[in-house]
GROMACS .gro file of N, CA and C in nm:
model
  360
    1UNK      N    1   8.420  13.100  12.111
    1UNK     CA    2   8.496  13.217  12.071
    1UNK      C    3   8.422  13.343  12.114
    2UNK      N    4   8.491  13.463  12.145
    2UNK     CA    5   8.496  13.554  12.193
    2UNK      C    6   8.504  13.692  12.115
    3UNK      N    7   8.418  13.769  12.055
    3UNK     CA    8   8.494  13.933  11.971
    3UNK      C    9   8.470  14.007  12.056
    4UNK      N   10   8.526  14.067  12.037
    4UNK     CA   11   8.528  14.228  12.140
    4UNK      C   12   8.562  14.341  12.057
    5UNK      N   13   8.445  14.423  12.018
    5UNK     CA   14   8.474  14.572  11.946
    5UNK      C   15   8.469  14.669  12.013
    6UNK      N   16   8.534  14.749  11.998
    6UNK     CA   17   8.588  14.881  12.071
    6UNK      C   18   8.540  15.037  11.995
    7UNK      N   19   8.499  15.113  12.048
    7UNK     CA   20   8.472  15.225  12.012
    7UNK      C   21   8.466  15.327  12.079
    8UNK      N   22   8.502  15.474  12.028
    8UNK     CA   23   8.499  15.586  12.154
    8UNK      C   24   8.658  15.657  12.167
    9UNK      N   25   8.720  15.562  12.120
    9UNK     CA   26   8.848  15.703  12.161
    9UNK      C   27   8.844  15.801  12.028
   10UNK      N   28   8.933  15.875  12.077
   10UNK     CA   29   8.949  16.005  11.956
   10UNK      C   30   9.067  16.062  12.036
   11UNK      N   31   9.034  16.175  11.999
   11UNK     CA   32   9.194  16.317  12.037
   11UNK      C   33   9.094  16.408  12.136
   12UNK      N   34   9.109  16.519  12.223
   12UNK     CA   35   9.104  16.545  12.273
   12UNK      C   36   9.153  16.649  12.401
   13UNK      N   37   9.121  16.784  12.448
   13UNK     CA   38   9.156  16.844  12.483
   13UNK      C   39   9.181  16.806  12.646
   14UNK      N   40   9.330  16.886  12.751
   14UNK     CA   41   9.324  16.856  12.879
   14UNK      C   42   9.176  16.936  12.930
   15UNK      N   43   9.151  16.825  13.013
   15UNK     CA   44   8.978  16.850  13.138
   15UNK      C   45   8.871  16.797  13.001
   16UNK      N   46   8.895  16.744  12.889
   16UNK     CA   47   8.827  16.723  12.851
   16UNK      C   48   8.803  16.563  12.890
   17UNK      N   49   8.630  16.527  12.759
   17UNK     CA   50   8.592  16.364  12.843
   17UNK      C   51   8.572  16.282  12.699
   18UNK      N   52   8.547  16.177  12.700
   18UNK     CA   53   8.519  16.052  12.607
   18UNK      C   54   8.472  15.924  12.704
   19UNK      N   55   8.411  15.851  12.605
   19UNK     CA   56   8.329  15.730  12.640
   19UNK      C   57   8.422  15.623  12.536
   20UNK      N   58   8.473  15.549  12.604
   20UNK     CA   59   8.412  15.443  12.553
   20UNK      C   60   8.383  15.319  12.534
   21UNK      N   61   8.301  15.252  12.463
   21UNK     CA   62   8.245  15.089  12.460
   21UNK      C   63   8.321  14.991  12.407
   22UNK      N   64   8.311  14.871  12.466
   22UNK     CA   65   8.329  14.747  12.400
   22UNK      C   66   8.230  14.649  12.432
   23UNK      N   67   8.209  14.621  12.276
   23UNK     CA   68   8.070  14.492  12.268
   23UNK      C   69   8.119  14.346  12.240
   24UNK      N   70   8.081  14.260  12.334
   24UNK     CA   71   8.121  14.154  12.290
   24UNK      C   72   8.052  14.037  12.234
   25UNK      N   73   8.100  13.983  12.136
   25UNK     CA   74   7.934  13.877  12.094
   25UNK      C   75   8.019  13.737  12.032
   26UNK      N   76   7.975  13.651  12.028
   26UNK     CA   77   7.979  13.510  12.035
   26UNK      C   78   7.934  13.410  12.085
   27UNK      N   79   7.951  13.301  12.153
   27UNK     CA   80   7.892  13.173  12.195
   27UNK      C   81   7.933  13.206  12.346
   28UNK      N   82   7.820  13.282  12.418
   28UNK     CA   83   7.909  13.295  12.559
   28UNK      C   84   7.747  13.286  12.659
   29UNK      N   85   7.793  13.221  12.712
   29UNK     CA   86   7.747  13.187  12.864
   29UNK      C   87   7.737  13.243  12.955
   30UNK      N   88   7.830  13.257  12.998
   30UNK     CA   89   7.864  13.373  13.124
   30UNK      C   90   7.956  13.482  13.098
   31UNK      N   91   7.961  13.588  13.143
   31UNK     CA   92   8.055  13.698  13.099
   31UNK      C   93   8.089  13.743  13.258
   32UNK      N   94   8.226  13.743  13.269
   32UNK     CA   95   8.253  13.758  13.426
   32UNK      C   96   8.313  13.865  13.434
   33UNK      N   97   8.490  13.900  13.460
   33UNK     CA   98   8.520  14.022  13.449
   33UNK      C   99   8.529  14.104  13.328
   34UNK      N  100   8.488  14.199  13.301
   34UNK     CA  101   8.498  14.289  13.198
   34UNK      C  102   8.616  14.409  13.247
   35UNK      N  103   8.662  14.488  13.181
   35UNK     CA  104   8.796  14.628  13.195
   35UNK      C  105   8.853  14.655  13.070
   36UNK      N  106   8.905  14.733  13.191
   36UNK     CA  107   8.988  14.809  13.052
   36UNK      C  108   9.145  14.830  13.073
   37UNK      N  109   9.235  14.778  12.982
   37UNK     CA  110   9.400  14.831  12.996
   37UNK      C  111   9.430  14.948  12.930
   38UNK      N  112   9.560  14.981  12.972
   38UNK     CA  113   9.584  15.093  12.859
   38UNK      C  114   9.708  15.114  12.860
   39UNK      N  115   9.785  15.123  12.728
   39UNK     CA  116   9.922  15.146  12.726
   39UNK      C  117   9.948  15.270  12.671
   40UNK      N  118  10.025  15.346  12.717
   40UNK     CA  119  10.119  15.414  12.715
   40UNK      C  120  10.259  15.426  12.622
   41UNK      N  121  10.235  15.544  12.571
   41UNK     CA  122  10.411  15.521  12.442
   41UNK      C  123  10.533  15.484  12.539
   42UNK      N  124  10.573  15.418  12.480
   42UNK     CA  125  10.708  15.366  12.603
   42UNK      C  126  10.673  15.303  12.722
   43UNK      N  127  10.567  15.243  12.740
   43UNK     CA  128  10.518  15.199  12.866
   43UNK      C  129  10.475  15.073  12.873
   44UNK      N  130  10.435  15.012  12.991
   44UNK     CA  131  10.372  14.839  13.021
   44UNK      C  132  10.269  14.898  13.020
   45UNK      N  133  10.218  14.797  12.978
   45UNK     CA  134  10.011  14.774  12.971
   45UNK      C  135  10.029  14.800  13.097
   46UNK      N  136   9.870  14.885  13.188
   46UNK     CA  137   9.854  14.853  13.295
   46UNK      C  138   9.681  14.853  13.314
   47UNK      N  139   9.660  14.773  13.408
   47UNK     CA  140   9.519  14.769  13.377
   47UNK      C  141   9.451  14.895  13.488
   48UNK      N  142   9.352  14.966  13.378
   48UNK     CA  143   9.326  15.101  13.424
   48UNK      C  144   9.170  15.050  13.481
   49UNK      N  145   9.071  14.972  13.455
   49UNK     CA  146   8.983  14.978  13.551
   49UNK      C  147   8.926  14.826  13.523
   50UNK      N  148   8.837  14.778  13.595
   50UNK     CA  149   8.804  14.649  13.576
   50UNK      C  150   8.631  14.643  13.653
   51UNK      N  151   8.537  14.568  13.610
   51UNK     CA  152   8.457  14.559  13.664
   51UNK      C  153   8.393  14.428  13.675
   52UNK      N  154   8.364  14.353  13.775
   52UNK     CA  155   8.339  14.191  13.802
   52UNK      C  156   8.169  14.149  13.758
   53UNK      N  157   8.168  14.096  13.692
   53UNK     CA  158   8.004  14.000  13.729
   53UNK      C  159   7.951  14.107  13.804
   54UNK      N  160   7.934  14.090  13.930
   54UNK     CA  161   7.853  14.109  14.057
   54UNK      C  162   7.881  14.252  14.074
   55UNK      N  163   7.932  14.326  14.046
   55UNK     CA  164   7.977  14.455  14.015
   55UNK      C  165   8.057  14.533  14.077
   56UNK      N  166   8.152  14.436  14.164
   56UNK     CA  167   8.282  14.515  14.224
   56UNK      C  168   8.341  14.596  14.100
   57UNK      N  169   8.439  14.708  14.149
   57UNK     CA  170   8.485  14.798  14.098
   57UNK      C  171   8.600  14.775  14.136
   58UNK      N  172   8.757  14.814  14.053
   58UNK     CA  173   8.853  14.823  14.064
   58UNK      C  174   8.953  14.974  13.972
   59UNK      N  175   8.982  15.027  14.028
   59UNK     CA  176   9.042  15.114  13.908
   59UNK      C  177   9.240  15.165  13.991
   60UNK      N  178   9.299  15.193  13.864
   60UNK     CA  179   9.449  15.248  13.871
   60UNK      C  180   9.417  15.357  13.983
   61UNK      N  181   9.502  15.396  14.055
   61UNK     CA  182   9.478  15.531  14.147
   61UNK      C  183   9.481  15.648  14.065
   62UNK      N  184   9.551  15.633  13.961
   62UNK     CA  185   9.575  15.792  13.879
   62UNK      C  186   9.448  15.780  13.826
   63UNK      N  187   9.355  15.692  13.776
   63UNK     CA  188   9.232  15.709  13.743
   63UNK      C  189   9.128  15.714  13.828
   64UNK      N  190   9.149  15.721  13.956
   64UNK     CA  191   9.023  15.733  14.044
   64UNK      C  192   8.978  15.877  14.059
   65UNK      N  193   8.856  15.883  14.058
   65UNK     CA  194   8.768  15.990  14.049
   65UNK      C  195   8.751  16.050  13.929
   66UNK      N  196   8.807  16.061  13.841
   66UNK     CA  197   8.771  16.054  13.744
   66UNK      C  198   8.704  15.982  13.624
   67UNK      N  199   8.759  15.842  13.630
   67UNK     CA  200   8.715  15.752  13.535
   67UNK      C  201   8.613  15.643  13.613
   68UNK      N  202   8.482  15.644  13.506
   68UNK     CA  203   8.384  15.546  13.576
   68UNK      C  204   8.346  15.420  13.489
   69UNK      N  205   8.378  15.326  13.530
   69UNK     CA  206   8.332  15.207  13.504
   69UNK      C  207   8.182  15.151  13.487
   70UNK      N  208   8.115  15.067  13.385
   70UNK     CA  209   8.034  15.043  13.390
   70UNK      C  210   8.005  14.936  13.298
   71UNK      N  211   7.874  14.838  13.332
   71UNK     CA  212   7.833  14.712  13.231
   71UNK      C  213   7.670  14.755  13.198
   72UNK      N  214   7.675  14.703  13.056
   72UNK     CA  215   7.498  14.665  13.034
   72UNK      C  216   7.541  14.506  13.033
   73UNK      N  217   7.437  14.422  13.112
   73UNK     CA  218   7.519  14.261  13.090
   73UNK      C  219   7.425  14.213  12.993
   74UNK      N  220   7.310  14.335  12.928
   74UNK     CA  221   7.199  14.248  12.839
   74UNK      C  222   7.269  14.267  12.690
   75UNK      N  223   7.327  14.333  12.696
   75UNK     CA  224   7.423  14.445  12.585
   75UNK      C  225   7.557  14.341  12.550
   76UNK      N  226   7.575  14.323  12.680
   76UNK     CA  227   7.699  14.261  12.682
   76UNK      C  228   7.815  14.362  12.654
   77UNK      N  229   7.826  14.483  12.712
   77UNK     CA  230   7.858  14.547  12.708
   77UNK      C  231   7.964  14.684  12.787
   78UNK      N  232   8.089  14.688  12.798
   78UNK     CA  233   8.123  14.752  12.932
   78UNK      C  234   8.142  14.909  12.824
   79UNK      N  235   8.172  15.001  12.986
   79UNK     CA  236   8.175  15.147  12.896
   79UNK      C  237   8.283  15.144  12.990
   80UNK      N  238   8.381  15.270  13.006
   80UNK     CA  239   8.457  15.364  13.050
   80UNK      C  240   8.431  15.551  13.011
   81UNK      N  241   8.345  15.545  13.080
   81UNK     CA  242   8.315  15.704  13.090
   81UNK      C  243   8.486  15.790  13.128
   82UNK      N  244   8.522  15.835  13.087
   82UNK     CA  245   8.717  15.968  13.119
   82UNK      C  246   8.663  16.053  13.119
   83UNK      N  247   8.681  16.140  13.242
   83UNK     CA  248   8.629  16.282  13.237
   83UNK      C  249   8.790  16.291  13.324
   84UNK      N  250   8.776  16.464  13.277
   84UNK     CA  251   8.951  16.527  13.344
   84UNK      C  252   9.043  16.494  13.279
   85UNK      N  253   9.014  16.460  13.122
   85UNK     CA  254   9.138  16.367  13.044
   85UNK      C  255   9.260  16.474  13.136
   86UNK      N  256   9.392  16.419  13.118
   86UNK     CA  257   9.522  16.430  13.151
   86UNK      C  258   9.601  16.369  13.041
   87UNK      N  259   9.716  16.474  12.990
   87UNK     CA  260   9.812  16.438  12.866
   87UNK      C  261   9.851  16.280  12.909
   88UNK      N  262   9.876  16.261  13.049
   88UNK     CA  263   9.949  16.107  13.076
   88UNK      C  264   9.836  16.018  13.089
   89UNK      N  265   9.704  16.042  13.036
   89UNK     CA  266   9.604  15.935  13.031
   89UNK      C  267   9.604  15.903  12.831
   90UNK      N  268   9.719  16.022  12.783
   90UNK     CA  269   9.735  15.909  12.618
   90UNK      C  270   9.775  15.791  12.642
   91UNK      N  271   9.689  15.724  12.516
   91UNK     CA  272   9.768  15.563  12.482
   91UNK      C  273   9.671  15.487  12.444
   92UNK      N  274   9.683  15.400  12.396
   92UNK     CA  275   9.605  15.258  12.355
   92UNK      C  276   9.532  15.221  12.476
   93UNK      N  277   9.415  15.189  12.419
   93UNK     CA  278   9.327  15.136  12.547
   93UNK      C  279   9.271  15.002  12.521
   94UNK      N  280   9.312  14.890  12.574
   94UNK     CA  281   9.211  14.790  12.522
   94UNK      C  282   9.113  14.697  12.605
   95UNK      N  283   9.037  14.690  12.569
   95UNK     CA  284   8.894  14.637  12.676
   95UNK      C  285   8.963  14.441  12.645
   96UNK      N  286   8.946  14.354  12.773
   96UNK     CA  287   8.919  14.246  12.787
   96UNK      C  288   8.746  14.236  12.876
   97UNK      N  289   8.744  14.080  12.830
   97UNK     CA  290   8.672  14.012  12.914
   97UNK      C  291   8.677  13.886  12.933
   98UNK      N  292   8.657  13.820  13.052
   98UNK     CA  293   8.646  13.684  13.074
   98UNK      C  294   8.549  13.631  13.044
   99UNK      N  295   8.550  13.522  12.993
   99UNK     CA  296   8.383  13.488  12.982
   99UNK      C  297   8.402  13.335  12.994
  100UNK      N  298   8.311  13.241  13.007
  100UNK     CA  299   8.294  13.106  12.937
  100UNK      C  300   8.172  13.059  12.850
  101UNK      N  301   8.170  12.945  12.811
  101UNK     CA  302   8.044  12.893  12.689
  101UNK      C  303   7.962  12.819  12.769
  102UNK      N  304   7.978  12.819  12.928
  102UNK     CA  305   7.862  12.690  12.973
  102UNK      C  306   7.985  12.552  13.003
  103UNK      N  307   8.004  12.522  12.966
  103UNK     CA  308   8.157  12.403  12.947
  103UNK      C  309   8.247  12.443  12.971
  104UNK      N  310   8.317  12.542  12.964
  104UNK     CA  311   8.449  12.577  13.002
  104UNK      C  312   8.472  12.732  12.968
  105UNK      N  313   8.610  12.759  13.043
  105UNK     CA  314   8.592  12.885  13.028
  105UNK      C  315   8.684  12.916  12.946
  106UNK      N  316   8.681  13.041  12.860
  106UNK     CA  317   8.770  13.077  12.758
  106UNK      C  318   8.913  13.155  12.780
  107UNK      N  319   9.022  13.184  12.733
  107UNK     CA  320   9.095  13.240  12.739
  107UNK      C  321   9.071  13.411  12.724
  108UNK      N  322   9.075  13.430  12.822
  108UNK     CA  323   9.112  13.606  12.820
  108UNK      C  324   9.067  13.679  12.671
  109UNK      N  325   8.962  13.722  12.637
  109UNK     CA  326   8.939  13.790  12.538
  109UNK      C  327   8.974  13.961  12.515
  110UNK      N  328   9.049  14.015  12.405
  110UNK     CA  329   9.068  14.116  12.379
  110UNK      C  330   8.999  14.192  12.270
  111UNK      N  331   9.012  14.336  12.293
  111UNK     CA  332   8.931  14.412  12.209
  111UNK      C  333   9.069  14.441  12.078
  112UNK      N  334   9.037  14.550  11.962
  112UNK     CA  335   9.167  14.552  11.888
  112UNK      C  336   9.238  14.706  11.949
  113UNK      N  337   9.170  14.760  12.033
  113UNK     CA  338   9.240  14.887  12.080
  113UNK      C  339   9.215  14.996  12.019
  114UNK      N  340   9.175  15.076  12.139
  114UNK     CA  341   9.156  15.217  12.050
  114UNK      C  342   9.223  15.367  12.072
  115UNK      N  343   9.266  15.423  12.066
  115UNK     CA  344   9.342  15.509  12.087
  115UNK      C  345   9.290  15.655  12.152
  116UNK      N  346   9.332  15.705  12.262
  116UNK     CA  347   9.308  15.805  12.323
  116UNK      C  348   9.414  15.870  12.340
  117UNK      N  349   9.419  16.000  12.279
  117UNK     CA  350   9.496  16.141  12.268
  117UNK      C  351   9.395  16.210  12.376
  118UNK      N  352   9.578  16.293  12.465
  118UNK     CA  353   9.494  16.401  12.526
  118UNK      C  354   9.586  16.498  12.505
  119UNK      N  355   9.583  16.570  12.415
  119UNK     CA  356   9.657  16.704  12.415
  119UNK      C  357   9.607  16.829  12.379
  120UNK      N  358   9.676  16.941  12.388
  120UNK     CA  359   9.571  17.100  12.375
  120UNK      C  360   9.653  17.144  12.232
   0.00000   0.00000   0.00000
């Protein structure tokens, strides 16, 4: 089994920034991709950045250059640094990760979501 806690959103002004973490802890072995989704009021989840093991980078285009991805893997730990918030970067954000126990690998782990407001 897999937890994933989330911390770091809040409310927030446009051009403003927030961090934030998800820690994950349980019986885990390997921890492979780590990211982050984020939904939108009225919207599909979409996954806004992702970062692999080995440390490829992936992010949404509306989030590039602005939003930076990152792992501590001793931490077990990914961040999402948002700088330039934008009103259309509100919404639920929730961190997954892949991981396995050594034996097999687990189902898709989720964080409980945390909420990022960007308005003035």
């Amino acid at each position: 089994q897999v937890q994933l806690v989330e911390s770091g959103g809040g409310l927030v002004q446009p051009g403003g920034s927030l961090r934030l973490s998800c820690a994950a802890s349980g019986s885990i072995f390997r921890l492979n991709a780590m990211g982050w989704y984020r939904q939108a009021p009225g919207k599909q989840r979409e996954l806004a950045a992702l970062i692999t093991s080995g440390g490829s980078i992936n992010y949404v285009d509306s989030v590039k250059g602005r939003f930076t991805i990152s792992r501590d893997n001793a931490k077990k730990t990914v961040y999402l640094q948002m700088n330039g918030l934008k009103p259309e970067d509100t919404g639920v954000y929730y961190c997954f990760a892949d991981a396995s126990s050594g034996v097999s690998s687990y189902p898709r782990s989720w964080g409980q979501g945390t909420q990022v407001s960007v308005s003035s």
